[in-house]
Amino acid sequence: MASSEGFLTEEQREMLKIASQNVESLGLSSSPKSPTYLLSEYSIKAPPAGGGGGKAASAGIAVKHVRRSHSGKCVRVKKDGAGGKGTWGKLLDTDGESHLDRNDPNYDSGEEPYQLVGTSVSDPLDDYKKAVASIIEEYFSNGDVELAASDLREQGSSGYLPYFIKRLVSMAMDRHDKEKEMASVLLSALYADVISPDQIQDGFFMLLESADDLAVDILDAVDILALFLARAVVDDIIPPAFLNRAKKGLPEFSKGVQAIQIADKSYLSAPHHAELVERKWGGSTHITVEEVKKKIADLLREYVESGDTIEACRCIRELGVSFFHHEVVKRALVLAMEIRTAEPLIFKLLKEAAEEGLISSSQMVKGFSRLADSLDDLALDIPSAKTLFQSLVPKAVSEGWLDASFAKPSGEDRVVPDDAKVRRFKEECVTIIHEYFLSDDIPELIQSLVDLGVPEYNPIFLKKLITLAMDRKNREKEMASVLLSSLHIEIFSSDDIANGFLLLLESAEDTALDILDASNELALFLARAVIDDVLVPHNLEEMSCKLPPDSSGSETLRMARALLSARHAGERILRCWGGGTGWAVEDAKDKILKLLEEYESGGVVGEACQCIRDLGMPFFNHEVVKKALVMAMEKKNDRILDLLQECFTEGLITINQMTKGFTRIKDGLDDLALDIPNAEEKFNFYLEHAQKKGWLLPSFGSSALDASLTQAAAS
């Protein structure tokens, strides 16, 4: 019989069962250890046969708490099963470091320890800025608005569009006027269609916030940013109220606040500010003066090669710079001197342009005058320039397309020597003006001038009128300004007015010897002429170029500009001599409403025009346009459009005033729709009619405007 030492007693079996249950309760049931191994782990040993059960029981109780080492010592179990001194340690525990041998046939690269490698995280905003910078550069190169808009849509990230505005304007600020104009055009095109109005405002506010930083890199950043703000207001992509809101959100003495103040006071408060701002970077043609000159030179050379007069006239017309046609005349004459065989063709072109009214008589004279001024320089390249010019003038006069009053020496497009005829004219003028100051009879004065039959002396009459008025009381000064408005409508051209004032400015120092405050008085007359739409701001710039910088005339021009840039300049200048136009604005509105009601009820167009003229407030004629359109909508009587057509044809309501009137209606469409449900539909009809008739500035009909109207209707 085998030794009993190789078998377990019943008590020992019970103890083993209890130990197994304890192991399971500790979560070790999934351990791969066999029961036999557990026996050895807990050092359960079968006692000798006949041994005492008490000891066995006692040992069984201690199974969970002790571990016996190979030396037989009892040690406390460590946490996680790690061994103490003289034990094997916990599972897979190793002493020393293990190294992977890449040359080992069993090498597995997956066993290599992981190593964290630092990489730069891409910022979506930085990526967006780089992408739009590329779009802007491409746009500045090709000028394709549609392509730029398409690229911006494809770029996505509409939430970042204010950053596009900031980048576009800041890049344009450091470039030429061409890029500045292109940036403004692009913003107008994207408005409401691609970029929302709120995003436009956010973008400009970001620019204002960064104005101090921009000023570090761009010398005149504040002035340029101010002009961008003014242009945005004129283009109706930000409301005027934005300027005040933005100012509150900026530090008081920041460059951004300075830009807002300049935009408000120097640009938006000036009379005719829309036209002034739009032409600041090259005008509605969106090209610079240098580019216009290049286009003129190209079309003239092409004409000399082809001989196609009709095509050449079409190209001149498409330039859209009628105020710059004197450059066409000058360059054409120079070309005739350079290429002697081209003279007949050049004369044919200039004659054709004059006969069809493409180049006005004053622009023709001005072109000849500018060439006469530059003959000395031209003689360096063309030695016979003076002789050739002297031969060209009689031919042009004999063919009838150059005014016979033109004379060589002065180089100015105005009247010549003070001979007996001129002296007699001056004497007649003094008599006529004195009679006018007594009678206040404008039609009689106009008839007297017509009877004299010397329209080429009109600038001399203007000079005499203003000089006599300056030495009289405010009544006569007001009468002189009112007379100028009437003469401009009836018989004086814009060039007659400009040349008359130029004569006054050139003789300002002599006039000051006789009239103590001549400079201030003349500045007021100039400013009043601009307010009355007799002169345009561009005329002042032209005069400035013709005067010595330090002369009394130049100083007078600067004073006139300062008067025009002041807040509420229009009303102040109109009241400076206590003129009849000094009534309250509300009274003027009432008069306008009454004359329109009388016309609508069956009045005569001529009488209505005379009533508008009698108001003597040409700067306020946009109110006539606005009230006429509202009345047409309310009364459903489109006959009122005939009145606007007549006013525009006569020059009574200028294109700027007409555009301003339509703009005011557009701005108030939401309120107007409360009283006239189909107001938007009627306005669009009137707008289309006005555009066909040429009443409005080209910029008014841009896609940006149409988009803004659609947006307003949708909201």
XYZ file of C-alpha atoms in Angstrom, residues 9-691:
683
model
C -6.855 13.996 3.856
C -10.443 15.187 3.830
C -9.484 18.270 5.844
C -6.746 19.143 3.381
C -9.114 18.733 0.446
C -11.554 21.088 2.171
C -8.775 23.615 2.739
C -7.788 23.414 -0.970
C -11.384 24.016 -1.984
C -11.587 27.083 0.268
C -8.270 28.396 -1.117
C -9.517 27.994 -4.705
C -12.700 29.918 -3.864
C -10.668 32.719 -2.284
C -8.533 33.012 -5.410
C -11.650 33.303 -7.578
C -13.063 36.003 -5.315
C -9.861 38.038 -5.828
C -10.408 38.070 -9.589
C -7.798 35.438 -10.349
C -10.244 32.936 -11.811
C -8.956 33.665 -15.267
C -5.404 32.908 -14.252
C -3.851 30.128 -16.275
C -2.347 28.641 -13.127
C -3.376 25.059 -12.459
C -4.675 23.889 -9.054
C -1.421 21.988 -8.600
C 0.536 25.185 -9.110
C -1.752 26.959 -6.639
C -0.852 24.282 -4.160
C 2.819 25.019 -4.532
C 2.107 28.785 -4.555
C 0.424 28.663 -1.190
C 2.873 25.953 0.130
C 0.141 23.550 1.163
C 1.881 20.359 2.183
C 0.300 17.012 3.048
C 1.084 16.137 6.652
C 2.502 12.806 7.698
C 0.033 10.102 8.349
C -1.567 10.363 11.696
C -0.489 13.989 12.092
C -2.504 16.474 14.132
C -5.339 18.116 12.344
C -5.109 21.248 14.464
C -1.840 22.248 12.926
C -3.192 21.650 9.490
C -6.178 23.798 10.216
C -4.030 26.495 11.563
C -1.848 26.395 8.462
C -4.896 26.554 6.225
C -6.061 29.784 7.785
C -2.733 31.446 7.065
C -2.700 30.493 3.376
C -3.940 33.927 2.236
C -1.445 35.931 4.196
C 1.926 34.246 3.974
C 4.260 32.973 1.353
C 7.126 30.658 2.056
C 10.431 31.236 0.348
C 12.675 28.497 -0.853
C 14.644 28.918 2.365
C 11.548 28.138 4.349
C 11.173 31.661 5.793
C 7.764 33.189 6.020
C 7.472 36.587 4.231
C 4.635 39.104 3.780
C 3.105 39.248 0.310
C 3.915 42.452 -1.570
C 1.466 44.498 -3.599
C 0.802 43.302 -7.180
C 2.331 39.918 -6.342
C 5.943 41.084 -6.482
C 8.284 38.963 -4.408
C 10.347 39.941 -1.481
C 13.900 38.920 -0.739
C 14.735 35.491 -2.005
C 11.623 35.230 -4.221
C 11.264 35.148 -8.013
C 9.392 38.426 -8.204
C 6.213 39.078 -10.180
C 5.357 37.649 -13.562
C 7.683 38.784 -16.426
C 9.721 40.859 -14.004
C 13.311 41.141 -15.210
C 16.480 42.304 -13.658
C 18.522 44.675 -15.786
C 17.667 46.241 -19.142
C 16.750 44.260 -22.231
C 17.940 45.392 -25.689
C 16.430 44.644 -29.090
C 18.892 43.329 -31.592
C 17.960 44.490 -35.098
C 20.217 41.774 -36.494
C 18.250 39.074 -34.695
C 16.297 36.905 -37.203
C 13.298 37.122 -34.880
C 13.488 40.954 -34.637
C 10.095 42.646 -34.782
C 10.025 46.395 -35.355
C 6.704 46.517 -33.510
C 8.605 45.801 -30.302
C 10.563 49.032 -30.636
C 9.652 51.578 -27.935
C 7.360 54.413 -29.098
C 8.902 57.847 -29.570
C 6.796 61.052 -29.624
C 7.821 63.426 -32.391
C 6.752 67.091 -32.241
C 5.083 68.530 -35.385
C 3.717 72.022 -36.093
C -0.084 72.253 -36.022
C -1.555 74.087 -39.053
C -3.650 77.181 -38.172
C -6.747 77.407 -40.463
C -6.729 81.226 -40.229
C -3.093 81.432 -41.357
C -3.861 79.109 -44.269
C -6.865 81.286 -45.193
C -4.827 84.504 -45.121
C -2.212 83.000 -47.428
C -4.903 81.774 -49.832
C -6.735 85.126 -50.064
C -3.439 86.987 -50.476
C -2.886 84.921 -53.611
C -6.426 85.719 -54.839
C -5.849 89.442 -54.267
C -2.497 89.437 -56.067
C -4.085 87.715 -59.054
C -6.952 90.222 -59.071
C -4.547 93.163 -59.027
C -2.835 91.587 -62.039
C -5.857 90.785 -64.227
C -8.622 93.024 -62.831
C -11.182 90.219 -63.260
C -13.863 90.853 -60.621
C -15.892 87.760 -61.513
C -12.860 85.493 -61.205
C -11.942 86.969 -57.826
C -15.502 86.471 -56.571
C -15.527 82.875 -57.844
C -12.170 82.098 -56.215
C -13.367 83.566 -52.925
C -16.509 81.424 -52.985
C -14.477 78.300 -53.696
C -12.163 79.146 -50.820
C -15.038 78.694 -48.379
C -14.492 79.647 -44.718
C -17.143 82.368 -44.910
C -16.574 83.152 -41.246
C -13.137 84.515 -42.141
C -14.382 86.998 -44.776
C -13.712 90.060 -42.549
C -10.043 89.052 -42.689
C -10.274 89.102 -46.499
C -11.498 92.714 -46.380
C -8.692 93.675 -44.027
C -6.085 91.979 -46.209
C -7.485 93.470 -49.462
C -7.518 97.056 -48.201
C -4.183 96.841 -46.361
C -2.486 95.430 -49.487
C -4.048 98.142 -51.688
C -3.008 100.899 -49.267
C 0.648 100.184 -50.009
C 0.153 100.256 -53.794
C -0.709 102.749 -56.543
C -4.046 104.508 -57.028
C -5.010 101.898 -59.600
C -4.969 99.107 -57.006
C -6.817 101.282 -54.477
C -9.567 101.908 -57.011
C -9.651 98.215 -57.928
C -10.004 97.268 -54.242
C -13.002 99.599 -53.831
C -14.614 98.258 -57.004
C -14.156 94.661 -55.821
C -15.689 95.400 -52.411
C -18.749 96.930 -54.089
C -19.082 93.909 -56.374
C -18.805 91.422 -53.491
C -21.185 93.320 -51.206
C -24.263 91.282 -50.229
C -23.554 88.732 -52.969
C -20.446 87.128 -51.476
C -19.792 89.158 -48.321
C -22.627 90.155 -45.991
C -23.060 93.788 -44.844
C -22.146 92.824 -41.270
C -18.929 91.184 -42.455
C -18.031 94.308 -44.451
C -18.419 96.392 -41.308
C -16.436 93.883 -39.229
C -13.614 93.986 -41.775
C -13.430 97.778 -41.720
C -13.511 97.808 -37.931
C -10.542 95.415 -37.900
C -8.730 97.835 -40.215
C -9.461 100.728 -37.872
C -8.193 98.707 -34.913
C -4.930 98.004 -36.733
C -4.503 101.578 -38.036
C -1.671 102.268 -35.570
C 0.257 99.256 -36.871
C -0.438 100.149 -40.502
C 0.881 103.676 -39.907
C 4.270 102.217 -39.000
C 4.720 100.690 -42.473
C 2.630 103.081 -44.609
C 3.460 106.760 -44.229
C -0.003 108.208 -44.996
C -2.002 105.205 -43.786
C -4.520 107.332 -41.861
C -5.443 109.482 -44.876
C -5.688 106.484 -47.197
C -7.836 104.544 -44.736
C -10.062 107.607 -44.328
C -10.588 107.707 -48.092
C -11.410 103.981 -48.175
C -14.016 104.600 -45.459
C -15.502 107.545 -47.360
C -15.579 105.524 -50.586
C -17.334 102.658 -48.805
C -20.002 105.077 -47.544
C -20.410 106.654 -51.007
C -20.685 103.168 -52.550
C -23.352 102.275 -49.944
C -21.503 99.226 -48.627
C -21.288 100.654 -45.106
C -23.859 103.044 -43.595
C -22.784 106.506 -42.373
C -23.856 105.497 -38.862
C -21.068 102.907 -38.831
C -18.488 105.676 -38.375
C -19.986 106.820 -35.072
C -20.421 103.255 -33.809
C -16.847 102.367 -34.705
C -15.489 105.499 -33.026
C -17.045 104.437 -29.715
C -15.263 101.095 -29.875
C -11.782 102.556 -30.422
C -9.323 104.262 -28.060
C -9.897 108.013 -28.073
C -6.501 109.017 -29.475
C -5.935 106.083 -31.811
C -5.138 106.371 -35.508
C -8.445 104.659 -36.245
C -10.385 107.530 -34.672
C -8.289 109.995 -36.689
C -9.187 108.150 -39.908
C -12.896 108.323 -39.043
C -12.682 112.052 -38.340
C -10.882 112.743 -41.634
C -13.390 110.640 -43.582
C -16.309 112.486 -41.997
C -15.022 116.067 -42.120
C -12.755 116.177 -45.159
C -14.658 113.917 -47.544
C -18.246 113.108 -46.578
C -19.140 116.634 -45.434
C -17.853 118.310 -48.595
C -20.322 119.361 -51.314
C -20.443 117.015 -54.280
C -18.491 114.618 -52.102
C -19.689 111.553 -54.008
C -18.132 112.667 -57.288
C -15.019 113.927 -55.500
C -14.446 110.647 -53.656
C -15.190 108.452 -56.683
C -12.652 110.320 -58.822
C -9.950 110.455 -56.162
C -8.158 107.352 -57.468
C -8.760 107.800 -61.181
C -12.462 108.400 -61.599
C -15.316 106.274 -62.791
C -13.139 104.880 -65.569
C -11.214 103.018 -62.866
C -7.930 103.844 -64.588
C -5.242 106.374 -63.758
C -4.388 109.499 -65.742
C -1.222 107.851 -67.041
C -3.231 104.922 -68.365
C -5.667 107.287 -70.097
C -2.735 109.035 -71.779
C -1.380 105.698 -72.961
C -4.774 104.696 -74.371
C -4.999 108.018 -76.221
C -1.514 107.583 -77.714
C -2.342 104.018 -78.804
C -5.645 104.904 -80.459
C -4.070 107.828 -82.347
C -1.237 105.699 -83.717
C -3.705 102.998 -84.692
C -5.808 105.648 -86.441
C -2.802 106.952 -88.406
C -2.184 103.392 -89.612
C -5.810 102.544 -90.448
C -7.297 105.935 -91.344
C -10.674 104.829 -89.884
C -12.130 108.064 -88.489
C -15.356 106.465 -87.264
C -13.483 103.831 -85.260
C -11.154 106.463 -83.774
C -14.117 108.605 -82.664
C -15.735 105.552 -81.111
C -12.559 104.817 -79.126
C -12.370 108.419 -77.907
C -16.007 108.253 -76.819
C -15.491 104.954 -74.985
C -12.716 106.476 -72.895
C -15.469 108.324 -71.021
C -13.233 111.273 -70.100
C -14.786 114.247 -71.878
C -13.066 116.597 -69.419
C -9.718 115.218 -70.643
C -10.252 115.537 -74.406
C -7.736 118.384 -74.541
C -5.112 115.651 -74.132
C -6.428 113.993 -77.332
C -6.033 117.311 -79.164
C -2.532 117.944 -77.845
C -1.236 114.439 -78.628
C -2.865 114.456 -82.064
C -1.099 117.711 -82.961
C 2.246 116.418 -81.686
C 1.776 113.291 -83.796
C 1.051 115.490 -86.835
C 4.356 117.277 -86.239
C 6.293 114.035 -85.789
C 4.778 112.300 -88.845
C 4.293 115.017 -91.472
C 2.381 112.689 -93.776
C -0.188 112.124 -91.009
C -1.242 115.795 -90.813
C -4.229 115.481 -93.190
C -5.527 112.461 -91.263
C -5.108 114.207 -87.903
C -6.945 117.309 -89.140
C -9.715 115.108 -90.529
C -10.141 113.379 -87.150
C -10.168 116.597 -85.132
C -12.615 118.238 -87.521
C -14.935 115.206 -87.386
C -14.743 115.098 -83.568
C -15.552 118.823 -83.341
C -18.462 118.690 -85.803
C -20.215 115.804 -84.057
C -19.681 117.451 -80.650
C -17.353 114.740 -79.389
C -14.629 117.287 -78.558
C -16.045 120.615 -77.366
C -14.769 123.974 -78.558
C -13.273 124.754 -75.155
C -11.443 121.406 -75.029
C -10.111 122.034 -78.534
C -8.788 125.478 -77.533
C -7.336 124.051 -74.353
C -5.480 121.361 -76.299
C -3.909 123.954 -78.575
C -3.068 126.113 -75.550
C -1.299 123.301 -73.717
C 0.746 122.539 -76.813
C 1.673 126.216 -77.147
C 2.928 126.191 -73.539
C 5.168 123.192 -74.168
C 6.644 124.308 -77.513
C 10.049 125.098 -76.004
C 10.411 121.574 -74.611
C 8.945 120.035 -77.756
C 11.519 121.858 -79.877
C 14.246 119.708 -78.318
C 12.758 116.681 -80.112
C 11.167 118.449 -83.068
C 13.373 121.473 -83.999
C 10.718 122.979 -86.257
C 7.926 122.621 -83.649
C 7.228 126.366 -83.318
C 7.089 126.936 -87.062
C 4.852 123.910 -87.567
C 2.507 125.004 -84.773
C 2.168 128.469 -86.280
C 1.137 126.868 -89.568
C -1.364 124.498 -87.919
C -3.354 127.183 -86.085
C -4.543 129.174 -89.176
C -5.542 125.934 -90.940
C -7.617 124.817 -87.948
C -9.301 128.216 -87.664
C -10.027 128.370 -91.406
C -11.635 124.917 -91.338
C -13.911 126.072 -88.522
C -13.062 123.616 -85.749
C -10.775 125.940 -83.743
C -12.234 129.098 -82.218
C -10.931 132.192 -83.972
C -10.361 133.827 -80.573
C -7.421 131.510 -79.957
C -4.085 133.329 -80.068
C -0.624 131.998 -79.724
C 1.203 133.766 -76.946
C -0.612 133.174 -73.684
C -1.169 129.465 -73.878
C -4.439 129.950 -71.958
C -7.851 129.060 -73.341
C -9.188 132.548 -72.888
C -9.322 135.977 -74.462
C -6.428 137.773 -76.180
C -4.918 141.230 -76.267
C -6.512 144.166 -74.525
C -7.187 146.066 -77.728
C -9.802 148.700 -78.474
C -12.521 146.098 -78.989
C -11.912 144.622 -75.554
C -11.869 148.039 -73.939
C -15.228 148.883 -75.501
C -16.610 145.557 -74.286
C -15.471 146.278 -70.724
C -17.165 149.670 -70.803
C -20.399 148.099 -72.021
C -20.112 145.444 -69.271
C -19.841 148.062 -66.518
C -23.015 149.747 -67.756
C -24.933 146.486 -68.040
C -23.846 145.343 -64.551
C -24.770 148.661 -62.917
C -28.226 148.497 -64.511
C -28.630 144.955 -63.222
C -27.709 145.971 -59.669
C -30.465 148.575 -59.857
C -33.182 146.563 -61.620
C -32.412 142.938 -60.655
C -33.626 142.037 -64.174
C -31.714 138.918 -65.220
C -33.497 138.335 -68.579
C -32.716 141.922 -69.628
C -29.020 141.478 -68.766
C -28.814 138.217 -70.695
C -30.402 139.827 -73.739
C -27.912 142.701 -73.534
C -24.997 140.256 -73.546
C -26.445 138.377 -76.492
C -26.834 141.647 -78.390
C -23.132 142.416 -77.887
C -22.388 139.265 -79.907
C -18.957 138.481 -78.455
C -19.346 135.184 -76.510
C -15.556 134.733 -76.550
C -15.377 137.610 -74.066
C -17.669 135.958 -71.530
C -14.778 135.333 -69.061
C -14.014 139.055 -69.112
C -17.650 139.835 -68.222
C -17.495 137.393 -65.300
C -14.300 138.986 -63.989
C -15.841 142.452 -64.192
C -19.086 141.288 -62.509
C -17.318 139.739 -59.495
C -14.842 142.625 -59.148
C -17.651 145.212 -59.047
C -19.711 143.090 -56.623
C -16.760 142.575 -54.251
C -16.580 146.361 -53.703
C -20.310 146.597 -52.901
C -22.700 145.433 -50.201
C -23.895 141.900 -49.530
C -27.019 142.486 -51.635
C -24.953 143.005 -54.802
C -22.706 140.043 -53.968
C -25.750 137.797 -53.638
C -27.161 139.186 -56.908
C -23.862 138.442 -58.674
C -23.904 134.793 -57.518
C -27.545 134.374 -58.541
C -26.733 135.908 -61.940
C -23.847 133.470 -62.458
C -26.213 130.529 -61.975
C -28.581 131.938 -64.582
C -25.789 132.757 -67.038
C -24.430 129.221 -66.681
C -27.799 127.794 -67.600
C -28.524 130.218 -70.420
C -25.401 131.349 -72.316
C -22.139 130.691 -70.403
C -20.274 127.414 -70.758
C -18.501 125.771 -67.824
C -15.191 126.771 -69.381
C -16.326 130.395 -69.604
C -17.024 130.351 -65.865
C -13.745 128.587 -65.024
C -11.672 130.916 -67.209
C -13.343 133.986 -65.712
C -12.467 132.878 -62.194
C -8.933 132.071 -63.364
C -8.577 135.664 -64.567
C -9.735 136.817 -61.126
C -7.237 134.574 -59.327
C -4.361 135.706 -61.539
C -5.107 139.347 -60.736
C -5.874 138.714 -57.040
C -2.835 140.672 -55.825
C -3.783 143.742 -57.881
C -7.413 143.516 -56.744
C -6.269 143.407 -53.099
C -4.727 146.867 -53.535
C -8.189 148.341 -54.146
C -10.395 145.996 -52.098
C -9.159 145.310 -48.567
C -10.684 141.841 -48.079
C -10.495 140.747 -51.716
C -8.979 137.325 -51.036
C -11.713 136.261 -48.582
C -14.478 137.639 -50.789
C -13.167 135.847 -53.869
C -12.854 132.594 -51.899
C -16.539 132.910 -50.977
C -17.512 133.527 -54.619
C -15.554 130.421 -55.657
C -17.129 128.269 -52.942
C -20.597 129.594 -53.805
C -20.045 128.744 -57.475
C -19.247 125.152 -56.519
C -22.299 124.919 -54.234
C -24.474 126.263 -57.060
C -23.054 123.642 -59.473
C -21.634 126.431 -61.629
C -18.150 125.026 -61.025
C -17.124 121.499 -60.117
C -14.292 120.593 -57.700
C -12.207 119.479 -60.657
C -12.214 123.071 -61.940
C -10.495 124.180 -58.737
C -7.803 121.568 -59.228
C -7.216 122.728 -62.808
C -6.935 126.342 -61.677
C -4.459 125.355 -58.977
C -2.179 123.794 -61.607
C -2.120 127.044 -63.578
C -1.204 129.313 -60.655
C 2.184 129.824 -58.950
C 2.181 127.867 -55.642
C 2.960 130.879 -53.442
C 0.707 133.374 -55.195
C -2.263 135.174 -53.708
C -4.518 133.270 -56.133
C -3.312 129.905 -54.827
C -3.952 131.038 -51.264
C -7.473 132.086 -52.243
C -8.092 128.646 -53.766
C -6.967 126.974 -50.534
C -9.382 129.157 -48.572
C -12.224 128.176 -50.925
C -11.463 124.482 -50.442
C -11.433 124.960 -46.669
C -14.861 126.610 -46.829
C -16.230 123.744 -48.917
C -14.861 121.040 -46.609
C -16.542 122.499 -43.504
C -19.574 120.760 -42.006
C -22.918 121.980 -43.423
C -20.907 124.000 -45.950
C -23.772 124.256 -48.429
C -26.218 126.011 -46.143
C -23.565 128.253 -44.576
C -22.160 129.451 -47.887
C -25.614 130.100 -49.296
C -26.389 132.306 -46.277
C -23.035 134.124 -46.210
C -24.509 137.207 -47.913
C -28.019 136.842 -46.525
C -29.333 135.582 -49.836
C -32.925 134.813 -50.676
C -32.100 131.115 -50.490
C -31.550 131.366 -46.750
C -34.984 130.119 -45.712
C -35.355 127.005 -43.600
C -35.082 123.622 -45.186
C -38.636 122.738 -44.176
C -39.910 125.797 -46.075
C -37.984 124.659 -49.142
C -39.535 121.189 -48.869
C -43.011 122.706 -48.680
C -42.357 124.805 -51.783
C -41.080 121.758 -53.680
C -44.148 119.727 -52.700
C -46.537 122.479 -53.787
C -44.923 123.005 -57.185
C -44.975 119.231 -57.834
C -48.639 118.982 -56.831
C -49.476 121.870 -59.147
C -47.611 120.215 -62.011
C -49.196 116.813 -61.339
C -52.668 118.326 -61.456
C -52.092 119.579 -65.004
C -49.337 122.148 -64.851
C -46.889 123.062 -67.614
C -43.380 121.658 -67.651
C -41.797 125.030 -68.361
C -43.519 126.680 -65.408
C -42.492 123.860 -63.064
C -38.877 124.166 -64.207
C -38.969 127.904 -63.609
C -40.317 127.355 -60.092
C -37.477 124.950 -59.353
C -35.016 127.481 -60.733
C -36.558 130.237 -58.614
C -35.933 128.215 -55.487
C -32.258 129.052 -55.996
C -31.122 125.921 -54.189
C -29.387 123.723 -56.769
C -27.592 121.798 -54.020
C -31.046 120.728 -52.733
C -32.483 119.542 -56.052
C -32.131 115.930 -54.936
C -35.199 116.660 -52.769
C -37.098 117.539 -55.949
C -36.116 114.160 -57.420
C -37.074 112.274 -54.274
C -40.471 113.939 -53.839
C -41.224 113.601 -57.559
C -40.609 109.841 -57.465
C -42.673 109.380 -54.295
C -45.532 111.358 -55.810
C -45.354 109.283 -59.000
C -45.690 106.131 -56.889
C -48.545 107.486 -54.765
C -50.535 109.059 -57.584
C -49.646 106.297 -60.079
C -48.834 109.096 -62.505
C -45.645 108.556 -64.488
C -46.104 111.961 -66.149
C -43.836 113.379 -63.428
C -40.948 111.572 -65.123
C -41.368 114.029 -68.002
C -40.594 116.871 -65.593
C -37.419 115.146 -64.423
C -36.401 114.566 -68.027
C -36.852 118.261 -68.861
C -34.907 119.319 -65.750
C -32.066 116.996 -66.667
C -32.026 118.087 -70.321
C -31.834 121.772 -69.334
C -29.098 121.069 -66.810
C -31.384 122.300 -64.048
C -30.888 119.054 -62.092
C -27.386 117.661 -62.439
C -26.487 113.989 -62.692
C -25.110 114.113 -59.138
C -28.323 115.544 -57.708
C -30.380 113.070 -59.729
C -28.293 110.163 -58.430
C -28.544 111.449 -54.868
C -32.328 111.647 -55.138
C -32.593 108.047 -56.361
C -30.197 106.964 -53.628
C -32.374 108.521 -50.942
C -35.426 106.694 -52.289
C -33.503 103.434 -52.328
C -32.399 103.921 -48.719
C -35.993 104.506 -47.591
C -37.678 101.725 -49.549
C -38.526 99.676 -46.443
C -40.392 102.562 -44.833
C -41.968 103.583 -48.119
C -43.320 100.061 -48.634
C -45.495 100.477 -45.525
C -47.542 103.125 -47.365
C -46.990 101.977 -50.956
C -46.942 98.131 -51.095
C -45.479 98.019 -54.620
C -42.852 100.687 -53.895
C -39.927 98.417 -54.727
C -41.467 97.330 -58.023
C -42.160 100.932 -59.041
C -38.692 102.068 -57.958
C -37.029 99.386 -60.072
C -39.103 100.555 -63.048
C -38.069 104.191 -62.498
C -34.464 103.111 -61.980
C -34.411 101.267 -65.295
C -35.963 104.286 -67.009
C -33.400 106.649 -65.477
C -30.491 104.456 -66.523
